[in-house]
XYZ file of C-alpha atoms in Angstrom:
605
model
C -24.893 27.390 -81.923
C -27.101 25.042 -79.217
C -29.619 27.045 -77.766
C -31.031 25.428 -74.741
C -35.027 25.240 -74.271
C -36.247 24.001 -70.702
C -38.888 21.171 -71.350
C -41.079 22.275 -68.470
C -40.763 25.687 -66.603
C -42.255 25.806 -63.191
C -43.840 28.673 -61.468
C -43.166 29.267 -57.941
C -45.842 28.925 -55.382
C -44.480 30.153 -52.385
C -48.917 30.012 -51.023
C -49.232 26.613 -51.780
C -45.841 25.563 -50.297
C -46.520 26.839 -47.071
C -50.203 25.558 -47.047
C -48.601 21.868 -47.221
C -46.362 22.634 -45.642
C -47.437 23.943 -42.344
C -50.250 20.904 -42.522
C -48.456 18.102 -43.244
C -44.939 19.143 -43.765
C -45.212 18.580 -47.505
C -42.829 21.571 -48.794
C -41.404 19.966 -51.687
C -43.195 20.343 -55.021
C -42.891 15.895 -55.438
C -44.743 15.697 -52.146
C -47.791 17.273 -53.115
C -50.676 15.710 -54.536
C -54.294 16.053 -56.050
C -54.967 12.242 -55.347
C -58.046 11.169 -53.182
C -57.151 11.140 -49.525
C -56.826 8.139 -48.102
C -59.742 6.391 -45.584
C -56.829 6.604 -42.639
C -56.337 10.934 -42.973
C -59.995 11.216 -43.806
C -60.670 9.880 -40.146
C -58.048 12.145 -39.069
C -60.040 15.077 -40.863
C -63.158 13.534 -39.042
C -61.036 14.212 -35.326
C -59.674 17.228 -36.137
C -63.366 18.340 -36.707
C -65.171 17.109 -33.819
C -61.989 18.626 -31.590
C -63.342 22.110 -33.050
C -66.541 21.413 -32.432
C -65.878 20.158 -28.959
C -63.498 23.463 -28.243
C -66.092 25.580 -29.980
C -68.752 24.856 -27.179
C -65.564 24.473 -24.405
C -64.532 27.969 -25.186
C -68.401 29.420 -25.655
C -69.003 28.117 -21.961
C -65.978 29.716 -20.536
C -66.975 32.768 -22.183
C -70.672 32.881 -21.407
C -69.714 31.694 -17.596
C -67.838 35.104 -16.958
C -70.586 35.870 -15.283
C -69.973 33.131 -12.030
C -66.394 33.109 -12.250
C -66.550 34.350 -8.586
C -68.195 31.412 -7.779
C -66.169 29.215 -9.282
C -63.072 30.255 -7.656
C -65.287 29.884 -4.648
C -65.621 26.259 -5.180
C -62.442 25.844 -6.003
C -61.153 27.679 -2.891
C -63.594 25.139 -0.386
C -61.931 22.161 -2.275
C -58.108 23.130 -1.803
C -57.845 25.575 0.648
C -56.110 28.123 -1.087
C -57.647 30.603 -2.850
C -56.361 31.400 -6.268
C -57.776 32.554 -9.606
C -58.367 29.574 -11.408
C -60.033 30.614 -14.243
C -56.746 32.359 -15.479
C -54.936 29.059 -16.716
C -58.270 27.537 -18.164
C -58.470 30.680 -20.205
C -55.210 30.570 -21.558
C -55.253 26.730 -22.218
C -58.462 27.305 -23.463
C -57.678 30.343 -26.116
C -54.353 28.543 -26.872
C -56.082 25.211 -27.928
C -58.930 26.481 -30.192
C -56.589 28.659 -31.742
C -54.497 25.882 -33.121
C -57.147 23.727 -33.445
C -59.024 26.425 -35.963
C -55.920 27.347 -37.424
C -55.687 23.906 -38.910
C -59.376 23.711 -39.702
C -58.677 27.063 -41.714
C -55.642 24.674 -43.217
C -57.790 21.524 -43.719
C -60.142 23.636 -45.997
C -57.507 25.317 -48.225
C -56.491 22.286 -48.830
C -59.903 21.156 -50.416
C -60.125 24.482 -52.281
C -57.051 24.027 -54.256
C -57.770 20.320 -54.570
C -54.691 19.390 -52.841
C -54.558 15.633 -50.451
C -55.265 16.155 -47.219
C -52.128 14.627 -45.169
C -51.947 16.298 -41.526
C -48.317 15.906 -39.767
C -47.881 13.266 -36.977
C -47.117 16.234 -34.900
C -50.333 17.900 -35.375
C -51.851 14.319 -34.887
C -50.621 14.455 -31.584
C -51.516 18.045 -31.024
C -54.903 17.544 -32.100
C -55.264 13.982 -29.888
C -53.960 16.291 -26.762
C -56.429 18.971 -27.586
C -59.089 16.674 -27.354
C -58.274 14.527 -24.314
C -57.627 17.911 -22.052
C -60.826 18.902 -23.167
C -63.183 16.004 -22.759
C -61.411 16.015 -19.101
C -62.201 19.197 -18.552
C -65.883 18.995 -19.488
C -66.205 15.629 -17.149
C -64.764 17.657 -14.387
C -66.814 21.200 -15.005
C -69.941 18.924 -14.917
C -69.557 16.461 -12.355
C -67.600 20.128 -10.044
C -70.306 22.812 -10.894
C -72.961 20.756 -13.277
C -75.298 23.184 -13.012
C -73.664 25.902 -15.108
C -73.934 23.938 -18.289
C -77.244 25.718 -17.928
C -75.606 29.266 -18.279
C -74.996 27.768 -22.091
C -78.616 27.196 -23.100
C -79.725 30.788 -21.133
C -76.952 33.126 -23.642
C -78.389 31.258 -26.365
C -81.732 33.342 -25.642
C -79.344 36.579 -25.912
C -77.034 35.365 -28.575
C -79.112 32.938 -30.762
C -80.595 35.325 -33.224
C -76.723 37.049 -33.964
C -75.290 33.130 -33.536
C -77.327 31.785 -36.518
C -76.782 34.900 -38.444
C -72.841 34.118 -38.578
C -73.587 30.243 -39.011
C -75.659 30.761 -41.945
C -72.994 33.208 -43.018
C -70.315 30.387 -42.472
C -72.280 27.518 -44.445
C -73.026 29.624 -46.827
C -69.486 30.608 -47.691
C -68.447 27.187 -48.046
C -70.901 26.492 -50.955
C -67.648 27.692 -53.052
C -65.687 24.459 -51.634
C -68.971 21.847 -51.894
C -69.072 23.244 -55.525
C -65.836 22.857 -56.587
C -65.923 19.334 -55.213
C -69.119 18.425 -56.360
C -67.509 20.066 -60.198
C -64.294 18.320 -60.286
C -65.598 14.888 -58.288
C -65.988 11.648 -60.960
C -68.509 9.510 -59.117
C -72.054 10.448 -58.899
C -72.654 8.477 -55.545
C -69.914 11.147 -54.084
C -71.839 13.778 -55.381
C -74.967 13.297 -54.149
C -73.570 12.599 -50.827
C -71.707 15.877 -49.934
C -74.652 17.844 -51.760
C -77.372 15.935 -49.546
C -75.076 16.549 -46.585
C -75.078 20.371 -47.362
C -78.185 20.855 -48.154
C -79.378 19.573 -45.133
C -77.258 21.777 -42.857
C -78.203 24.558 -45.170
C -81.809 24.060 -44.854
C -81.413 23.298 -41.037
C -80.152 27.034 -40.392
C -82.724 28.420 -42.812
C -85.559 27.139 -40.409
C -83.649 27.208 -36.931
C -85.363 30.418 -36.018
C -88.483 28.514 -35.463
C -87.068 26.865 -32.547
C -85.310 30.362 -31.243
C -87.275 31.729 -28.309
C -85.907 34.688 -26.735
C -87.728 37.367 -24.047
C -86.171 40.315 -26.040
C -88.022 39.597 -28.985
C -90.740 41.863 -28.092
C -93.080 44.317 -28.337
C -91.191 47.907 -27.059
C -94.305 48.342 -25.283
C -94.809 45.414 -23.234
C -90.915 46.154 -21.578
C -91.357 46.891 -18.007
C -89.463 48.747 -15.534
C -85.290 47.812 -14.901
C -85.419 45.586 -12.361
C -84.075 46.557 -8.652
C -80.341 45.884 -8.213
C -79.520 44.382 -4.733
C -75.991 44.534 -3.928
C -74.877 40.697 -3.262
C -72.023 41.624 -0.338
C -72.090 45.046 -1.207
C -69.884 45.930 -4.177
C -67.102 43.377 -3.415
C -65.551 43.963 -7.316
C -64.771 47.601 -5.553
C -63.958 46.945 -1.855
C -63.779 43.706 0.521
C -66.553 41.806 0.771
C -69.735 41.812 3.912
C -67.584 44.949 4.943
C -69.148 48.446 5.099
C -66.722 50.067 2.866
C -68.206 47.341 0.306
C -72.075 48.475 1.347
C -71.036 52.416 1.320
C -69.636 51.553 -2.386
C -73.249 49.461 -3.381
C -75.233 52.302 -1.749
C -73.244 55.021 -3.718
C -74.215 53.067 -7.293
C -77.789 53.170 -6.407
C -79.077 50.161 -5.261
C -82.115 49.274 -3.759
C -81.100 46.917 -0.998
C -78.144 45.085 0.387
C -77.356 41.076 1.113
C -75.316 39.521 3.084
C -74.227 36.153 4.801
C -74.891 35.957 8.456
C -73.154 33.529 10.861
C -73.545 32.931 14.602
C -70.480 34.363 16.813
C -69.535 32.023 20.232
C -71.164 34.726 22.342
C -74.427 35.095 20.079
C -73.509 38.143 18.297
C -74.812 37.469 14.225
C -71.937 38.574 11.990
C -71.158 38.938 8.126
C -69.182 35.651 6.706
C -69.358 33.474 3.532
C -66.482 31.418 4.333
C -66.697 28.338 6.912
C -63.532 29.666 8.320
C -61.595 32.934 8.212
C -58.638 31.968 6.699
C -59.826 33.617 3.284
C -60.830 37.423 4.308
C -58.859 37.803 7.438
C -55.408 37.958 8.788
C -56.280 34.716 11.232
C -53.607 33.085 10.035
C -51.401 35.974 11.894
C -53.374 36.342 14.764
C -54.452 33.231 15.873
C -52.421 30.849 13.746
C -54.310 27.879 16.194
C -57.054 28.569 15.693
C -56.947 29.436 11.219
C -58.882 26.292 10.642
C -61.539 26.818 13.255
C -65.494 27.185 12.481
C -65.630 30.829 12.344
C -68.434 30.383 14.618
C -66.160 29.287 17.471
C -64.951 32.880 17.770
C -66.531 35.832 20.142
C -66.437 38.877 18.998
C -64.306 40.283 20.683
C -61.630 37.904 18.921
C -63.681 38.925 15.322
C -63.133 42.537 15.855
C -59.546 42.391 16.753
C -58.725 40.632 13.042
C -58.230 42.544 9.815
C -60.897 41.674 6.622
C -59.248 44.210 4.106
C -55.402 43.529 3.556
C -56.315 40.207 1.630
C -58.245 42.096 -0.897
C -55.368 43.957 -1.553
C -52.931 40.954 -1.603
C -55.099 38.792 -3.508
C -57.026 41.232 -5.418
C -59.490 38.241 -6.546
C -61.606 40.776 -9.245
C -58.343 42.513 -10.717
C -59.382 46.466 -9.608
C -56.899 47.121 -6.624
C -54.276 48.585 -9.486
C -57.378 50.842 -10.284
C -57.832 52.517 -6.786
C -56.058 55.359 -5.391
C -53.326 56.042 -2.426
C -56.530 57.126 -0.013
C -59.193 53.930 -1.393
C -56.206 51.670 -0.431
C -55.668 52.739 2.946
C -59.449 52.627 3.652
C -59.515 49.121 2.207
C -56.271 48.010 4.511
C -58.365 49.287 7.399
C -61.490 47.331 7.035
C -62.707 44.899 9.723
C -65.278 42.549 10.420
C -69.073 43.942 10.336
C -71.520 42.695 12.370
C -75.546 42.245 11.838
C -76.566 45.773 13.190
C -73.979 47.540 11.630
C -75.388 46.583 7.551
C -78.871 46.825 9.228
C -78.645 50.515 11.043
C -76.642 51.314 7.338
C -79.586 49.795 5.465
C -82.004 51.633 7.822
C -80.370 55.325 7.243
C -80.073 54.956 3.501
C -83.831 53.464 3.134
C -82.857 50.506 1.634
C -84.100 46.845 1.856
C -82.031 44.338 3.591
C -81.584 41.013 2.912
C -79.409 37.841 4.273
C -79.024 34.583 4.199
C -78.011 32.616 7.808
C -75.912 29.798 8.489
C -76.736 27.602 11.320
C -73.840 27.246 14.041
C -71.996 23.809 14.419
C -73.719 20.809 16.282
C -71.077 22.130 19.846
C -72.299 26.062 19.395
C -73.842 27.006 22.805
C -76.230 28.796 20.550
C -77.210 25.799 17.841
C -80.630 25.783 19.076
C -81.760 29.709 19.552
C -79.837 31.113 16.582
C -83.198 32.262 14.943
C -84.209 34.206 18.266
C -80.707 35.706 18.690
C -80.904 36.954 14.946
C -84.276 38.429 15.049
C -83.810 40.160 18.465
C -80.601 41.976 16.496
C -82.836 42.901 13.728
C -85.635 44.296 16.026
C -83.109 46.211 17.574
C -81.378 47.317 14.797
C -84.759 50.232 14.436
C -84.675 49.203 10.840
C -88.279 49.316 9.214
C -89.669 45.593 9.448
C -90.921 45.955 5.323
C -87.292 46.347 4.475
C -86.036 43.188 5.813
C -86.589 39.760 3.991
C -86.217 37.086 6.108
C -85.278 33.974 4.634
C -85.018 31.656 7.167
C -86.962 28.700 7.024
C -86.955 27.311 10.318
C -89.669 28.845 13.353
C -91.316 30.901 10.160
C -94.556 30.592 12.099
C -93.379 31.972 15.607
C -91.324 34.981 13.462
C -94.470 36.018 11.463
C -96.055 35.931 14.589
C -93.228 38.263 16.663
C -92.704 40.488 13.404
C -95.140 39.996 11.097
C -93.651 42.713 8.880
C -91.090 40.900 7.647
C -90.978 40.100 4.096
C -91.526 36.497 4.007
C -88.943 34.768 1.910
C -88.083 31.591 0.644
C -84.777 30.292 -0.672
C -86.567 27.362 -2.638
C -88.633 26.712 -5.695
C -91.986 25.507 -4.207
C -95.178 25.235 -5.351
C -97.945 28.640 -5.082
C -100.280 27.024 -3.149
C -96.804 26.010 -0.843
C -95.829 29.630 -0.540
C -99.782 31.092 0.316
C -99.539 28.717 3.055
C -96.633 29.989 4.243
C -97.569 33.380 4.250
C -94.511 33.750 1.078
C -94.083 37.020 -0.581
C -91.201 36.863 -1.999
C -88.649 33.994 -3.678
C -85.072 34.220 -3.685
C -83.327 32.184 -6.329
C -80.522 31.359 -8.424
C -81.364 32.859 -11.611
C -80.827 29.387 -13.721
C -83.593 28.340 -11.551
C -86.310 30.547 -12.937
C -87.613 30.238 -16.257
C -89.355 32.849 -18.384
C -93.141 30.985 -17.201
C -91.907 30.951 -14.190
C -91.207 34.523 -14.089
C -94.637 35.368 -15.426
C -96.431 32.840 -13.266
C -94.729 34.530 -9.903
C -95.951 37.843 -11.250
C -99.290 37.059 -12.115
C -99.468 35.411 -8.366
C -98.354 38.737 -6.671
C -95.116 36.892 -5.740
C -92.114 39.032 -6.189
C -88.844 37.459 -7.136
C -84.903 38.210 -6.945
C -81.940 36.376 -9.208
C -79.018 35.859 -8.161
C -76.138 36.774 -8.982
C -76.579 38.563 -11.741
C -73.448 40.667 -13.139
C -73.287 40.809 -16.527
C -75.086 43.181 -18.342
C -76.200 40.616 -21.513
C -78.052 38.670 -18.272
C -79.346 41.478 -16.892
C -80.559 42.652 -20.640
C -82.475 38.976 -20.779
C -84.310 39.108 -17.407
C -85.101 43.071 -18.174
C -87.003 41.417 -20.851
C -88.287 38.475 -18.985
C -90.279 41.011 -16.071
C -88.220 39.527 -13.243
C -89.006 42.946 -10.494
C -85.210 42.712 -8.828
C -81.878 40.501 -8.707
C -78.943 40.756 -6.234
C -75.289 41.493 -8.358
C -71.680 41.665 -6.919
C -71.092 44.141 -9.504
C -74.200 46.964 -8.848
C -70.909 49.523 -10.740
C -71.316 47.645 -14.051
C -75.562 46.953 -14.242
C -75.771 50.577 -13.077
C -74.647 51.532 -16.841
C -77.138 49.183 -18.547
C -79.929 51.755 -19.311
C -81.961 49.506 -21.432
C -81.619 46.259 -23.137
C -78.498 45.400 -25.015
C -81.248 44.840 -28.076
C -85.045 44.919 -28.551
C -86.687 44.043 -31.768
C -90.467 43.189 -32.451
C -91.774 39.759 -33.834
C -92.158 41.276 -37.202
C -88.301 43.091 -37.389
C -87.111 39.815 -36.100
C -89.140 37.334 -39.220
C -87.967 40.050 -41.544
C -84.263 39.655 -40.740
C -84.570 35.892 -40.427
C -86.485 35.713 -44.439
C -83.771 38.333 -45.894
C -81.016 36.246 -44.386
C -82.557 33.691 -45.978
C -82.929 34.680 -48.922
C -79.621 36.362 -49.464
C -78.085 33.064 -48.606
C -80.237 30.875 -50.986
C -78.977 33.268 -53.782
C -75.597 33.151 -53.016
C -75.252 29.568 -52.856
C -77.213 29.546 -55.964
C -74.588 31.404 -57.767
C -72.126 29.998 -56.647
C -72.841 26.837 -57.568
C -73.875 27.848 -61.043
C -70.538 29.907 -61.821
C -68.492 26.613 -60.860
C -70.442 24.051 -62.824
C -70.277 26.607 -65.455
C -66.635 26.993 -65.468
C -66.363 23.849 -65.438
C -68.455 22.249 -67.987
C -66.551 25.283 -69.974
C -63.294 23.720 -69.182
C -64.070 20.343 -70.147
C -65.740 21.666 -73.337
C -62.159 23.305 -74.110
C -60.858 19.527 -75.238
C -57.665 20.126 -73.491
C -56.159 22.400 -76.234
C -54.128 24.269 -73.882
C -51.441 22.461 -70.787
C -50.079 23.929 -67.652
C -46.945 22.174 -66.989
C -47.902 22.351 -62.916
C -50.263 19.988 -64.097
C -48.090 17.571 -64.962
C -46.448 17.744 -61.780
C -44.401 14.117 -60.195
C -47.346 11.902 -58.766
C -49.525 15.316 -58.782
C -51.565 14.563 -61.765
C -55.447 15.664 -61.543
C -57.330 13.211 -62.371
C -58.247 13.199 -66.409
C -59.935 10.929 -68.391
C -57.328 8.843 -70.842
C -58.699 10.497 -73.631
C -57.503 13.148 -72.303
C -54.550 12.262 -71.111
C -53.319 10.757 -74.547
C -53.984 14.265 -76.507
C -51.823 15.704 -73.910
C -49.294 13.615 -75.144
C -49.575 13.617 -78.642
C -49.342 17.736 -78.417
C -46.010 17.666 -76.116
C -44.509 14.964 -78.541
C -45.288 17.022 -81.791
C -43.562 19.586 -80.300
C -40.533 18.432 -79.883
C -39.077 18.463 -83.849
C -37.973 14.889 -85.607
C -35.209 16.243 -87.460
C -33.379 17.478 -84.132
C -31.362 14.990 -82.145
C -32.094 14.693 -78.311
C -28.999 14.185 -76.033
C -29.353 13.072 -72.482
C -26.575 12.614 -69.785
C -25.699 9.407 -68.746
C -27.671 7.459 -66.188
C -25.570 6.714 -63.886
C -26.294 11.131 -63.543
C -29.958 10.846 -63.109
C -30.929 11.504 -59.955
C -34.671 10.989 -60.349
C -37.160 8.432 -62.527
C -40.271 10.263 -63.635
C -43.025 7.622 -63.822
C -46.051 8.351 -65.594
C -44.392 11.481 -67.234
C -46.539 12.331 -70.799
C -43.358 12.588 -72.502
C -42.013 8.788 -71.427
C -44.332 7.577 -74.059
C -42.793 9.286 -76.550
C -39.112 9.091 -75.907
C -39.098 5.723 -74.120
C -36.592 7.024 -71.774
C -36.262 8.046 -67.778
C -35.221 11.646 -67.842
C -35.568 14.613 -64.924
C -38.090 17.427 -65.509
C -36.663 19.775 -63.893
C -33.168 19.269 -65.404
C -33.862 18.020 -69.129
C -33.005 20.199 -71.703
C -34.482 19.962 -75.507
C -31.069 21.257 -77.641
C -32.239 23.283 -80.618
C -29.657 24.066 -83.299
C -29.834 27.944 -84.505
């Protein structure tokens, strides 16, 4: 009786399959390989890296900018026309990108754990080369469009950067197992030294990052001073149209301390609450005076402005995503809203005891009132009977001749100038953007008895930072959401803060340490072994790891004193073969091309 022995049995490894598979389409056992990879895929490796890197800071500046998307729709609606949401479809092509692109970055290093040639598809070749065109385009365009909210990036890191190099430490340090196991199984010393230079120095660059990290919330709880005064930018316009006094009654019912507007010039001198150049956005002008949609909204009386509708495109467009939020009764009041006028926010302002602030527009160059728009705006707010210390007045031009008709006013100025600028001016307060005041500025205004306000500030990680920073107010559009922020999102000392940074540290350091010695060990324990025992997956078609030939001829001295002398080997006929196994540890022994996975050794029982 023949009794059939296999010559090589092969596990199945349904992981590794799909690994090289979903990489580089490589789901055949004979397509795999533990050879180096070539100069041509390792530049590949090099793109597909920097493309994560680039969507890494791409999708951190989307996220971190949350706070303006308001504003960017803005700009977006003044360039086109049409208003429309357009962070929406950046977001999505934005979450959809660096998943994929991390997904085979997760892939990439799998494949350098299990020692495995890196070969990424020609489809994911063009993914990846997509992935990083759309992006660079969309940087060039974000920064040339609205350049100056790159700055947003380096202001988070203040609130993230302590929590940010705790999970990049964390990251480098896990992949001490992969720089390891290369720098175990890896032949040439030059290659060695290289990747552990290259780690090291990343390694030792996180471990003394925190130098550099400077944030206002690293603190003594002491020295934290009072929340700083929420304005409502518009009112609440997250919660009801905007410059309308359903959206002041909604700021003034979340507590805030004052209210701001944006004042324009009506044909028949009557100051009323815009943003827009036209009214195409926040009124039904289209309807009404379809002529006239594109006019200056200046070039309307108000007569013409009270007749048009400023709620029933909040509801249509519903630009902040609450409308499905609000009941039956809040919808009607918001269909029903209409333009406001000067007076009405001031007399509101006035009865609720609340500061007032706006910012005014100067009429078109053909405006019968181009040239007396600051007397026509301060004669409304002197008859308004609001308190003159509750009004800031921002207006630049004739400052001297309104000091000297109200000189309560509070004096305010829209620009960064110098102190000695500001005395002169009789300047009590500053009104900026808040990327345009830094911490020492913040504590140089305050030490000057000049009081400043942010804008606009909505997010409650922002609000958190310039809590910490001492800045004494800031204007929001969403007063509902920094109403909830009753202290900072986190406040640690000096000392709590170098004690989490050395422990980090430290941990790290001893993990890496470890790890490195429990490869080598392994290792050097392996080698010591002098082969005595094979895996046949070793031995796999053009899948051989690298071995010395000393090596590599005891292998095959063991598999041919296995097979017995006095038994005779029969193999089909060639023309049957369907495969030639080159470099094959038995070929030197039997001097003969023969399939692996179909050769038989016949043993007689």
């Amino acid at each position: 009786m023949v009794k059939h022995q296999p010559l090589q049995v092969y596990e199945r490894q349904l992981c590794l399959s799909c690994l090289t598979g979903i990489y580089g389409c490589r789901w055949k056992r004979y397509q795999r390989s533990h050879d180096d990879t070539t100069k041509w895929e390792c530049l590949w490796s090099f793109i597909l890296f920097c493309t994560f890197s680039l969507l890494l800071v791409w999708f951190y500046f989307w996220w971190e900018a949350h706070n303006d998307y308001s504003e960017f729709n803005w700009f977006l609606y003044n360039r086109s026309g049409e208003w429309s949401d357009g962070t929406v479809p950046i977001l999505a092509a934005t979450a959809a990108g660096f998943t994929y692109i991390a997904f085979l970055m997760i892939l990439a290093l799998c494949h350098v754990a299990v020692g495995q040639q890196l070969n990424l598809h020609w489809l994911h070749k063009i993914g990846v080369t997509v992935a990083l065109l759309t992006t660079a385009i969309g940087v060039i365009s974000v920064t040339q469009m609205w350049g100056e909210e790159w700055d947003v990036v380096w202001i988070s890191l203040q609130a993230t950067g302590p929590f940010l190099h705790i999970g990049a430490l964390a990251a480098v340090t896990a992949l001490a197992w992969l720089v390891a196991g290369q720098m175990a199984r890896a032949e040439k010393t030059r290659f060695q030294v290289m990747v552990l230079l290259i780690y090291l120095s990343v390694l030792l660059t996180l471990y003394f990052i925190p130098l550099s990290i400077t944030s206002p919330c690293i603190m003594e709880r002491g020295s934290l001073k009072a929340a700083p005064a929420i304005i409502g930018h518009q009112g609440a316009p997250m919660l009801a149209p905007e410059n309308t006094l359903l959206s002041f009654n909604r700021a003034l019912q979340r507590n805030v301390s004052g209210l701001e507007a944006d004042v324009t010039i009506s044909l028949d001198g009557i100051p009323f609450l815009m943003r827009d150049r036209t009214l195409r956005r926040t009124t039904n002008v289209r309807r009404v005076f379809p002529d006239r949609q594109y006019d200056d909204a200046s070039l309307f009386n108000w007569t013409d402005l009270s007749s048009l509708n400023a709620g029933q495109w909040f509801l249509k467009d519903d630009p902040f995503w609450t409308v499905q939020y609000m009941s039956t009764s809040e919808r009607w009041s918001v269909g029903n809203q209409t333009v406001c006028s000067l007076e009405q926010m001031l007399k509101l302002a006035a009865k609720s005891k609340s500061s007032a602030v706006f910012t005014l527009r100067r009429p078109p160059a053909n405006h019968p009132h181009r040239h007396d728009w600051v007397n026509l705006t301060l004669d409304t707010v002197l008859r308004s009977g609001i308190p003159q210390q509750q009004v800031m007045w921002t207006v630049d031009s004739n400052r001297e001749m309104v000091r000297n008709m109200a000189p309560g006013l509070q004096q305010t100025s829209v620009q960064k100038l110098p102190l000695d600028t500001l005395h002169h001016k009789g300047i009590s307060r500053v009104l900026l953007r808040y990327n345009q005041a830094s911490a020492q500025d913040v504590r140089l205004y305050n030490e000057n008895n000049i009081s400043l306000t942010l804008y606009s500030v909505n997010e409650p990680w922002l609000y958190s930072l310039l809590w910490c920073s001492g800045v004494p107010s800031v204007s929001s559009e969403a007063p509902q959401v920094l109403r909830k922020v009753h202290y900072p999102l986190w406040l640690m000392s000096p000392d709590e803060y170098c004690l989490i940074w050395i422990c980090t540290d430290i941990i790290s350091f001893a993990v890496v340490l470890g790890i490195f010695i429990f490869q080598n060990y392994h290792m050097i324990r392996w080698r010591m072994s002098g082969m005595r025992s094979y895996n046949p997956e070793q031995i796999m078609l053009s899948a051989a790891v690298r071995r010395s030939s000393r090596d590599v001829n005891i292998m095959k001295e063991n598999l041919c004193h296995r097979i017995p002398s006095s038994h005779s080997i029969s193999f089909p006929p060639l023309s049957f073969l369907s495969l030639t196994v080159y470099h094959h540890p038995v070929s030197s022994c039997i001097h003969s091309s023969i399939n692996p996975y179909s050769a038989d050794i016949p043993q007689l029982e």
